[in-house]
Short mmCIF file of C-alpha atoms (C1' of nucleotides) in Angstrom, two decimals:
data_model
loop_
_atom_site.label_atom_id
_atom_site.label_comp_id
_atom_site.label_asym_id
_atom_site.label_seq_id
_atom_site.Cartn_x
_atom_site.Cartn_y
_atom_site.Cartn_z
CA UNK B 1321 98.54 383.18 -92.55
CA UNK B 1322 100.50 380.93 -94.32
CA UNK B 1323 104.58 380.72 -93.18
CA UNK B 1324 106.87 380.63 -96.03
CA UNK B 1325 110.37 378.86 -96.09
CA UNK B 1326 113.00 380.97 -97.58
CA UNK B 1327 113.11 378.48 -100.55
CA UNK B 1328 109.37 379.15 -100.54
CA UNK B 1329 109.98 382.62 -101.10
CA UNK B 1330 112.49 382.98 -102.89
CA UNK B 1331 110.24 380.40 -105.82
CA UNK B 1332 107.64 382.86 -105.35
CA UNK B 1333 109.56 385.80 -105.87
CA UNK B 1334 111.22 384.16 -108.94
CA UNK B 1335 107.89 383.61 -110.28
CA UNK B 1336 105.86 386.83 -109.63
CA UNK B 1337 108.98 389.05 -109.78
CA UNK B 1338 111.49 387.67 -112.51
CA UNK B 1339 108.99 386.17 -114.98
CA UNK B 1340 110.20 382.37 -114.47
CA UNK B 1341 107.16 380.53 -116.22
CA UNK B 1342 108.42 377.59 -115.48
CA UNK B 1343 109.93 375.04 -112.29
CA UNK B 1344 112.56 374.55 -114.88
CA UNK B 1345 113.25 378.66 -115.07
CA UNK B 1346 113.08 378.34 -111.18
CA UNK B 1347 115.63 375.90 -111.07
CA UNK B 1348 118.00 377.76 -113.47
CA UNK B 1349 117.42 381.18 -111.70
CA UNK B 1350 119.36 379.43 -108.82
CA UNK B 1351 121.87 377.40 -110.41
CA UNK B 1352 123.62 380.48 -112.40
CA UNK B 1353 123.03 383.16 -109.68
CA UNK B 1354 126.02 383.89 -107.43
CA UNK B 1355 123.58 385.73 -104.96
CA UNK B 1356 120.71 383.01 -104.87
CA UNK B 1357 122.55 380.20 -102.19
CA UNK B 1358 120.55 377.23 -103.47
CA UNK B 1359 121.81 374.42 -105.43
CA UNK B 1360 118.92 374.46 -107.82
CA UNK B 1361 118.78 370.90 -107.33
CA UNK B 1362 115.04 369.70 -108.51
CA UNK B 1363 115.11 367.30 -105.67
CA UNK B 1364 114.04 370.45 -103.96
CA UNK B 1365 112.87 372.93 -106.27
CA UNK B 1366 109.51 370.64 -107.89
CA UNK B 1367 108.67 369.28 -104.58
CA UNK B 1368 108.55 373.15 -103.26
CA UNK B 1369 106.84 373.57 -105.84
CA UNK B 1370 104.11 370.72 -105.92
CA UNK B 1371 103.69 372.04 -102.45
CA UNK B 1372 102.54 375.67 -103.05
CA UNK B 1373 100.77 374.35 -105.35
CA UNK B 1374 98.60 371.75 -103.12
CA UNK B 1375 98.26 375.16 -100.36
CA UNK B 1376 96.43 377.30 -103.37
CA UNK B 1377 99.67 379.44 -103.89
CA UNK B 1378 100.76 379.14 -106.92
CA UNK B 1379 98.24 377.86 -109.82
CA UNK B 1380 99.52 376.02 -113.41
CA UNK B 1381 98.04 376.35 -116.77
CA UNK B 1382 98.89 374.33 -119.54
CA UNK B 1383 101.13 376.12 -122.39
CA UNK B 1384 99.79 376.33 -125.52
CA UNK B 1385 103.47 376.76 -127.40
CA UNK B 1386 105.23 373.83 -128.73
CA UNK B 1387 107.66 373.53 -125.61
CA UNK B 1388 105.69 371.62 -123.09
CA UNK B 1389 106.06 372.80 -119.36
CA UNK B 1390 103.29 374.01 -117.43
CA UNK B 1391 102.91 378.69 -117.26
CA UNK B 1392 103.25 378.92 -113.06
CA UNK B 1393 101.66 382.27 -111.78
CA UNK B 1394 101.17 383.35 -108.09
CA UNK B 1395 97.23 383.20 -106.97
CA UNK B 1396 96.04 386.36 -105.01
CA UNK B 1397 96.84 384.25 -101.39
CA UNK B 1398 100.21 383.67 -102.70
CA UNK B 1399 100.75 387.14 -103.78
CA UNK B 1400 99.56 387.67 -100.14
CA UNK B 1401 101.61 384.78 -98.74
CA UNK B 1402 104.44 386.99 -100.79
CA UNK B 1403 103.93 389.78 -99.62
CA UNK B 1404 103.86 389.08 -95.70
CA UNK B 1405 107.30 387.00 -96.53
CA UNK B 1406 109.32 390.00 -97.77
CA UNK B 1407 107.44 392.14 -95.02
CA UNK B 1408 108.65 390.10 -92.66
CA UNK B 1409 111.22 392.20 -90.24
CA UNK B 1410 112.41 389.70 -88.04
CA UNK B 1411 113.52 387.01 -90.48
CA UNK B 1412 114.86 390.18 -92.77
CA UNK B 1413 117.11 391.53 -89.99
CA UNK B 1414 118.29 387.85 -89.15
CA UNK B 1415 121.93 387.18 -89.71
CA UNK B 1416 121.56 383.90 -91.50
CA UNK B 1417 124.73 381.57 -91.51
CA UNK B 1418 127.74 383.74 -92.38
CA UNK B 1419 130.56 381.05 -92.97
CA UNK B 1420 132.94 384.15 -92.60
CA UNK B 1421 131.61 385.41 -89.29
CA UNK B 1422 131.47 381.69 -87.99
CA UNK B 1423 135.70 381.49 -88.81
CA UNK B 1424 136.66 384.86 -87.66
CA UNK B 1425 137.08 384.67 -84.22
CA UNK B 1426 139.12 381.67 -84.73
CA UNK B 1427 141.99 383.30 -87.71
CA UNK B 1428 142.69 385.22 -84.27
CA UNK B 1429 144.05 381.86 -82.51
CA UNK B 1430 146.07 380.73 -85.17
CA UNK B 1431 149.94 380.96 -85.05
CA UNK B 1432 151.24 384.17 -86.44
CA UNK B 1433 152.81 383.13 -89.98
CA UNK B 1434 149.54 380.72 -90.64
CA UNK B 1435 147.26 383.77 -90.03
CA UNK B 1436 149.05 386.22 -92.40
CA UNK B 1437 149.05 383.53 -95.11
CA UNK B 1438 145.74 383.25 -94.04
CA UNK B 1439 144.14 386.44 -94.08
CA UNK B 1440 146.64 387.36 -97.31
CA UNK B 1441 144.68 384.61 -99.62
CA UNK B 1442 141.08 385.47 -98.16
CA UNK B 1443 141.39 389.03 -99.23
CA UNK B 1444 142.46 387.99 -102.89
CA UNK B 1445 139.82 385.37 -102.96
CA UNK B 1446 137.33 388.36 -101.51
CA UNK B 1447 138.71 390.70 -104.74
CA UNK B 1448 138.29 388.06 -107.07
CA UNK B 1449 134.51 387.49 -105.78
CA UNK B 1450 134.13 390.82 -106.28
CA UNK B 1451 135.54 391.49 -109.70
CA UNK B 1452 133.65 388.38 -110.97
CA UNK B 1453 129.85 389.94 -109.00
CA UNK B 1454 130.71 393.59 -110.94
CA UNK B 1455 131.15 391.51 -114.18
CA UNK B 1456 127.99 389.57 -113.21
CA UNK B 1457 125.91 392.62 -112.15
CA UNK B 1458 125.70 394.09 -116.00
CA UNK B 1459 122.90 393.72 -117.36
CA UNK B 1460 120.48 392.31 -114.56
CA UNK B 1461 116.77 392.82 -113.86
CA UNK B 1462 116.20 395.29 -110.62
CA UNK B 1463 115.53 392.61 -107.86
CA UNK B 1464 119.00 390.32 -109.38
CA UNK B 1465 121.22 393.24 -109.35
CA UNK B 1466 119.82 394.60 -106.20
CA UNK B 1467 121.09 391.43 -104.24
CA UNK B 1468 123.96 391.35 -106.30
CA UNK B 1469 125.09 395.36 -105.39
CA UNK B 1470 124.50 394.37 -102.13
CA UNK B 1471 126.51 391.12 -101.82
CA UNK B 1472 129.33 393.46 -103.15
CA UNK B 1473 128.67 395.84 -100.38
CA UNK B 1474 129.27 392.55 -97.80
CA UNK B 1475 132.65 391.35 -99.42
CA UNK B 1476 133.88 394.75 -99.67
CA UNK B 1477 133.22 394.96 -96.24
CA UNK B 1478 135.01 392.08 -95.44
CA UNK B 1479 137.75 392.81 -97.09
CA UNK B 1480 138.55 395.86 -95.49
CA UNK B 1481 137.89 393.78 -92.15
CA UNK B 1482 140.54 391.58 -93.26
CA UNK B 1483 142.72 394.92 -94.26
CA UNK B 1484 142.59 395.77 -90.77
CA UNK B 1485 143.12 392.00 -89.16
CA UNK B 1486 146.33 392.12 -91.54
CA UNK B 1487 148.15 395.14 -90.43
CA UNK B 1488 147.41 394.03 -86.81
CA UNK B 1489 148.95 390.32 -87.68
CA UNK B 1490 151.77 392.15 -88.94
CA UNK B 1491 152.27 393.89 -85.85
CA UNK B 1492 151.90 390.82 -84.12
CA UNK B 1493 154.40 389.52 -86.45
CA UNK B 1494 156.77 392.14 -85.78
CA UNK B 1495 156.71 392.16 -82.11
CA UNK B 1496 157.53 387.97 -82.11
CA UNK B 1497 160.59 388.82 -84.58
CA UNK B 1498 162.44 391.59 -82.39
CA UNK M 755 141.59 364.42 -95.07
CA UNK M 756 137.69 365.54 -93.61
CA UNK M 757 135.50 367.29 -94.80
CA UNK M 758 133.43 368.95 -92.21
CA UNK M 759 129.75 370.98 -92.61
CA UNK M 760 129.42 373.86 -90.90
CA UNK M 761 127.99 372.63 -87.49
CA UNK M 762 130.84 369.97 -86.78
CA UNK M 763 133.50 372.86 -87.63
CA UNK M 764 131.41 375.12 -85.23
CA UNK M 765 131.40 372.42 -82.38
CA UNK M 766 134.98 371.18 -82.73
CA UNK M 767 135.99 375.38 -82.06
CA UNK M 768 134.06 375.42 -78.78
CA UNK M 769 135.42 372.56 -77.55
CA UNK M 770 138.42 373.89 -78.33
CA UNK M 771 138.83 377.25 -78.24
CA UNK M 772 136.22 378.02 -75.76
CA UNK M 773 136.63 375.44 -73.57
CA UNK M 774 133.27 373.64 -73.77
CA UNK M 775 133.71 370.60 -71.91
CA UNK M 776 130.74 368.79 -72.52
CA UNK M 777 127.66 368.05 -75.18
CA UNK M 778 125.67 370.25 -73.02
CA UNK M 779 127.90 373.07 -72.87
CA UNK M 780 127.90 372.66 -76.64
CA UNK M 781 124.58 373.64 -76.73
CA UNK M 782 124.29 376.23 -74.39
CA UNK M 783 126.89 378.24 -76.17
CA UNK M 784 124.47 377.95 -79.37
CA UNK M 785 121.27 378.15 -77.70
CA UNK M 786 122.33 381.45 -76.26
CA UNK M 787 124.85 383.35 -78.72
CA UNK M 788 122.91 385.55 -80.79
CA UNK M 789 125.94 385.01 -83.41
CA UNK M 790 125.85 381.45 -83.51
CA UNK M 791 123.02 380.85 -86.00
CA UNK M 792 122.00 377.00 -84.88
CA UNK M 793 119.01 376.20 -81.94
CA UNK M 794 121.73 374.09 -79.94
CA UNK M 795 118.98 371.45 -80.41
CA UNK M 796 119.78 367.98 -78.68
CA UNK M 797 118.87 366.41 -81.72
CA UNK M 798 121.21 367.88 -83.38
CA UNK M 799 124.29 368.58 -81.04
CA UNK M 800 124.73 365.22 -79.77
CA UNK M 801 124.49 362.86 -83.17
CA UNK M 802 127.05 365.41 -84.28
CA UNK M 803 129.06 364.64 -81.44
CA UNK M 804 128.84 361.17 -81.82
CA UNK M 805 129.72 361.38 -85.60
CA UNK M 806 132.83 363.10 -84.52
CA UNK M 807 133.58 360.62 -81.74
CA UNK M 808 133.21 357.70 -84.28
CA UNK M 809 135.66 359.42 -86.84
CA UNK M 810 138.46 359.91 -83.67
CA UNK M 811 138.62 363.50 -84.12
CA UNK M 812 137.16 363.87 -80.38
CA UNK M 813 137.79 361.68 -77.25
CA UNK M 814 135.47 361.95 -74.35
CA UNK M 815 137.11 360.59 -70.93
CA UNK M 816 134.83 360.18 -67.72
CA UNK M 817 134.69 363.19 -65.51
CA UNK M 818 135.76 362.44 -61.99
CA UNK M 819 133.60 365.07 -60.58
CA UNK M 820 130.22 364.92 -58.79
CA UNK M 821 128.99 365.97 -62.27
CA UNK M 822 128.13 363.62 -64.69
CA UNK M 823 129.13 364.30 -67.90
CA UNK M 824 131.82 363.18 -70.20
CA UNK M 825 135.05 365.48 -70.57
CA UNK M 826 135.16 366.42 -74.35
CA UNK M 827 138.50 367.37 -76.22
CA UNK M 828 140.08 367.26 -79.80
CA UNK M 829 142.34 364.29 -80.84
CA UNK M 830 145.61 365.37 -82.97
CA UNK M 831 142.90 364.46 -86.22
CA UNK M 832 140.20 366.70 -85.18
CA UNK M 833 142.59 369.21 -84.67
CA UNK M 834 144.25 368.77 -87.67
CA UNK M 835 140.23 368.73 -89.38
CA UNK M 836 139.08 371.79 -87.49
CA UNK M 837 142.08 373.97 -88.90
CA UNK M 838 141.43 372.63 -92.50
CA UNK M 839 137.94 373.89 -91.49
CA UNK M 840 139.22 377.09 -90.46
CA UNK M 841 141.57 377.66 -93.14
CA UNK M 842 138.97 376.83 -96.03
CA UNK M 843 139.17 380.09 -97.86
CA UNK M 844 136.03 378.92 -100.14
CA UNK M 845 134.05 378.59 -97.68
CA UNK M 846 135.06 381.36 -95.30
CA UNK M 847 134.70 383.70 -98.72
CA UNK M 848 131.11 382.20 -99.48
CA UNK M 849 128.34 384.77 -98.62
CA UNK M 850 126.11 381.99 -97.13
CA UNK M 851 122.09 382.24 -96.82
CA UNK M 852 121.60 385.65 -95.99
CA UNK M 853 117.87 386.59 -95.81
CA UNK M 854 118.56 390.10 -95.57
CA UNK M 855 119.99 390.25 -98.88
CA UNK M 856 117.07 387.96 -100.85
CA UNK M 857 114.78 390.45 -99.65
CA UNK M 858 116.49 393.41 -100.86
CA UNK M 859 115.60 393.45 -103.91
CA UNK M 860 112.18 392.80 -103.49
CA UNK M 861 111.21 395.77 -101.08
CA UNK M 862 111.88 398.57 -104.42
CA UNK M 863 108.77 396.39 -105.84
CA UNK M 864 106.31 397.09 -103.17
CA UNK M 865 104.33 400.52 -103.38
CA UNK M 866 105.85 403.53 -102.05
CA UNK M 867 103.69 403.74 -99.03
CA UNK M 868 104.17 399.72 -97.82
CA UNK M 869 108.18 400.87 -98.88
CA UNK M 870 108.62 403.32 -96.88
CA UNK M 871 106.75 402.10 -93.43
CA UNK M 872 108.55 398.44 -94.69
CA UNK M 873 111.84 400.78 -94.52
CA UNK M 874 111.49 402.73 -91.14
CA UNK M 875 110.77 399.23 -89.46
CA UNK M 876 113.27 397.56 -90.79
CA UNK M 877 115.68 400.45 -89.67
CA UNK M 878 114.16 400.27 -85.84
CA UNK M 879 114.52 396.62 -85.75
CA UNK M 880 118.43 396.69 -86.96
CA UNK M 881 119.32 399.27 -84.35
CA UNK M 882 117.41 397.81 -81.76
CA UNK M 883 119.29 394.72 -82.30
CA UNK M 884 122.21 396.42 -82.86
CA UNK M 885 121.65 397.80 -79.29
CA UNK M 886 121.30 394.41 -78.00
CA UNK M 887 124.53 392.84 -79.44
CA UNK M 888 126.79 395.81 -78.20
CA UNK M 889 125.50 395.49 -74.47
CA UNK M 890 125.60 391.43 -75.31
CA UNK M 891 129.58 391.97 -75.99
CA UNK M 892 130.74 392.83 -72.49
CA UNK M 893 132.69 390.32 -70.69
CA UNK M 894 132.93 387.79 -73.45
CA UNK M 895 135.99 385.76 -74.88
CA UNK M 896 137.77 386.91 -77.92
CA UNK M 897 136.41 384.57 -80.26
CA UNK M 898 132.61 384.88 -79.57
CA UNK M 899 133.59 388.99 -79.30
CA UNK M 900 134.93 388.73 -82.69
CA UNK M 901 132.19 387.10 -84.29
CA UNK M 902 129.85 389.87 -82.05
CA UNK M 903 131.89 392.71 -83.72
CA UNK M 904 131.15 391.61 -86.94
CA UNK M 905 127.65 391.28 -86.42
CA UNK M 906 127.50 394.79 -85.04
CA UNK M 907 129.53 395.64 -88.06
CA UNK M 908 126.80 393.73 -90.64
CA UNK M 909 124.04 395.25 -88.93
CA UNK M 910 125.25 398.58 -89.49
CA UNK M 911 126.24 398.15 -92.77
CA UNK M 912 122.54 396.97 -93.43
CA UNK M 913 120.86 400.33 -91.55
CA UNK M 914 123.11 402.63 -93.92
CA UNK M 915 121.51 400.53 -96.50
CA UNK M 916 118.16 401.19 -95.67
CA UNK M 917 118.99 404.83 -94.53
CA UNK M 918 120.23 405.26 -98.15
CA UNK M 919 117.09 403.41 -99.49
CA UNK M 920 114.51 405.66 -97.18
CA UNK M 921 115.76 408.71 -98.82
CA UNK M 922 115.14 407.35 -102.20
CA UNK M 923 111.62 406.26 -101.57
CA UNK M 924 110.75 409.23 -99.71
CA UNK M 925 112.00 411.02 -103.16
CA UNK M 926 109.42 408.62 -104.63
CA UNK M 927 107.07 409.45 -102.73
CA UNK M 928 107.08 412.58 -103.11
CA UNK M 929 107.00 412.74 -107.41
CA UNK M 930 103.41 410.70 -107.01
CA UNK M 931 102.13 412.98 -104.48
CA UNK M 932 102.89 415.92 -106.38
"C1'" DT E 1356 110.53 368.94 -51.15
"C1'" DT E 1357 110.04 371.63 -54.93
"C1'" DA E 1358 112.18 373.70 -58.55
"C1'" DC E 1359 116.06 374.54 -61.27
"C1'" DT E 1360 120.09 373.35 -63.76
"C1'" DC E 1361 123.16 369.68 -65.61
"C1'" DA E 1362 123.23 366.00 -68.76
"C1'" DT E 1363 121.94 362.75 -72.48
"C1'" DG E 1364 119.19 360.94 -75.53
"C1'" DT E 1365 115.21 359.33 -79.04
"C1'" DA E 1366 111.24 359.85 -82.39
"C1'" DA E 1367 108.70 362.11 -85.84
"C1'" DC E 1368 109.23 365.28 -89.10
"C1'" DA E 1369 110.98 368.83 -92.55
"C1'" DA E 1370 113.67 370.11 -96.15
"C1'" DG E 1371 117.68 370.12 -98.54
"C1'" DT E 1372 121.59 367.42 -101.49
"C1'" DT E 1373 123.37 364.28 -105.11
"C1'" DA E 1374 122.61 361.04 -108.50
"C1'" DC E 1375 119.84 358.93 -111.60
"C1'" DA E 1376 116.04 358.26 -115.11
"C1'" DT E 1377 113.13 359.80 -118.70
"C1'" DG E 1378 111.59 361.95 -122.76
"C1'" DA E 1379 110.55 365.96 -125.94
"C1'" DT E 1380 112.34 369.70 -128.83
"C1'" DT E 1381 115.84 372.36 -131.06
"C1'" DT E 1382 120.09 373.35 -133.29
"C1'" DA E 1383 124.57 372.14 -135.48
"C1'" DT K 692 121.40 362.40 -136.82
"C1'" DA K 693 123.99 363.72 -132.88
"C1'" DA K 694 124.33 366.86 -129.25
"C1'" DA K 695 122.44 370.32 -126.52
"C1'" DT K 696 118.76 372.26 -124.10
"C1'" DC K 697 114.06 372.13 -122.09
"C1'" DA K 698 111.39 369.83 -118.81
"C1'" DT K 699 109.95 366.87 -114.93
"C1'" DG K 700 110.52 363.81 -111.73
"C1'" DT K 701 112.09 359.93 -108.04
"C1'" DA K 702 115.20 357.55 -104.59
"C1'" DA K 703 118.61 357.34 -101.17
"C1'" DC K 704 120.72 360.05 -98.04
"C1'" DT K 705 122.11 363.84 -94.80
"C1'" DT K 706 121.24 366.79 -91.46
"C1'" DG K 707 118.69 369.89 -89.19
"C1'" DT K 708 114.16 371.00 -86.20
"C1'" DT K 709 110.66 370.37 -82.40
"C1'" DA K 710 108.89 367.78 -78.82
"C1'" DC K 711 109.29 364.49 -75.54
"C1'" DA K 712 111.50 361.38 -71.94
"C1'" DT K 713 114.68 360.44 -68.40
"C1'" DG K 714 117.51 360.93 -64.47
"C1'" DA K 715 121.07 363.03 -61.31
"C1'" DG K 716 122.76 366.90 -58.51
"C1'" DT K 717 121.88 371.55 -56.27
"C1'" DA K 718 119.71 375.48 -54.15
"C1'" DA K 719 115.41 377.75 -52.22
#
DNA sequence: TTACTCATGTAACAAGTTACATGATTTA
DNA sequence: TAAATCATGTAACTTGTTACATGAGTAA
């Protein structure tokens, strides 16, 4: 069976489940998506490309509009190739590199004042993000807004971490004063 | 002032703030934190190291012990970098490559039947790890029990998730059969 | 003395990033 | 016709991975 990258499948799944007919529809899939963590760059995108192509996954015919650029489309071993990446428990359940997670057992060591100005600026950023992913979410296909309701779901959730980090900081805070 | 990726900022806190005295320590704390999403490779701990030691943000003084082993710590620069590192609300705020998430909107496009046992082993797997992080989090410092926390705290948020989706498919399921 | 842990490192490889180059087609 | 968009790609670089090599100290 062949093992996919998650750039891998994530190109796959832009192709056989978002209709991008092109690398170039790949590439732009990425670059406006909040929820989609690649660059978009094509330094990475046609190379993943050229090589699902080479391993039989993905096969390109020739357009036959005016705009050139090649119609991609998954073949049936990388709609199987697909299939056993989204299928794939362990790597689903992984908890990837949270730059969040990674910080916040440190906010806890900083001095007092620092980690109230701290925490107060992360949750506005967090309400911002999330303002700006509600706007974002309107009008999406199913599989886009899907990973956009659930990014919301994380940064509310973090923000009601922080909430809760705050009003213990300003305990802290408190205690220090008197 | 530095910039630092995510790996340096991680290494610069265990030296630290979790007193990690060494290159090897380094990588024992990744190798074996289920929170701490890097292999703790050689290959890439120590050029790390060394790229730190070259910029003076760490100084490494002979250990006078039995022990080989050079005695890491943070010069007034690297601790000046790894709170810029800490205090970067961008990146702290950034929902990083979550794998989970890319995959969520996928599973609604699979056919009930795949959904639903996709579903119920997705659900096993979370609170199995779940399990595994909460008897993991005994005994541990509060920074790594932090981070812990809110890995227990993703985790769950995911199995609601999938609770919530189960129901739905199971609906599903039910309109074809009938 | 055998095996384990401490300790450091290199080499080959994989896969991403930025920056640059190129050229066709479409729209203002 | 100028600017924007569609489209594809390469080159230099960064940084991570696995696998391997080496050697010292420690415990069975």
């Amino acid at each position: 069976m062949v093992v996919l990258t998650e750039l891998e499948g994530a190109i796959l799944s832009e192709i056989h489940h978002r209709g991008a007919g092109t690398a170039f529809k790949v590439r732009k899939a990425f670059l406006s998506s909040p929820s989609l963590e690649w660059s978009g760059s094509s330094g990475a995108v046609y190379p993943a490309i050229r090589r699902l192509t080479t391993e039989g996954l993905i096969y390109a015919e020739a357009q036959n509009s005016a705009r050139k650029g090649s119609n991609l489309g998954l073949t049936a071993r990388g709609v199987d190739a697909l299939n056993g990446w989204i299928c794939d428990l362990d790597r689903a359940s992984g908890l990837g590199l949270d730059p969040f997670r990674l910080r916040s057992g440190l906010w806890d060591e900083l001095p007092v004042a620092v980690r109230l100005k701290q925490l107060a600026g992360l949750l506005i950023v967090l309400k911002t993000d999330i303002a700006n992913l509600e706007a974002y979410g309107a009008g999406l296909d199913r599989v886009e807004k899907r990973r956009v309701d659930l990014s919301i779901l994380q940064q509310k959730a973090r923000a009601g971490w922080v909430e809760a980090e705050l009003s213990r900081a300003r305990g802290d805070d408190l205690k220090i004063e008197t």
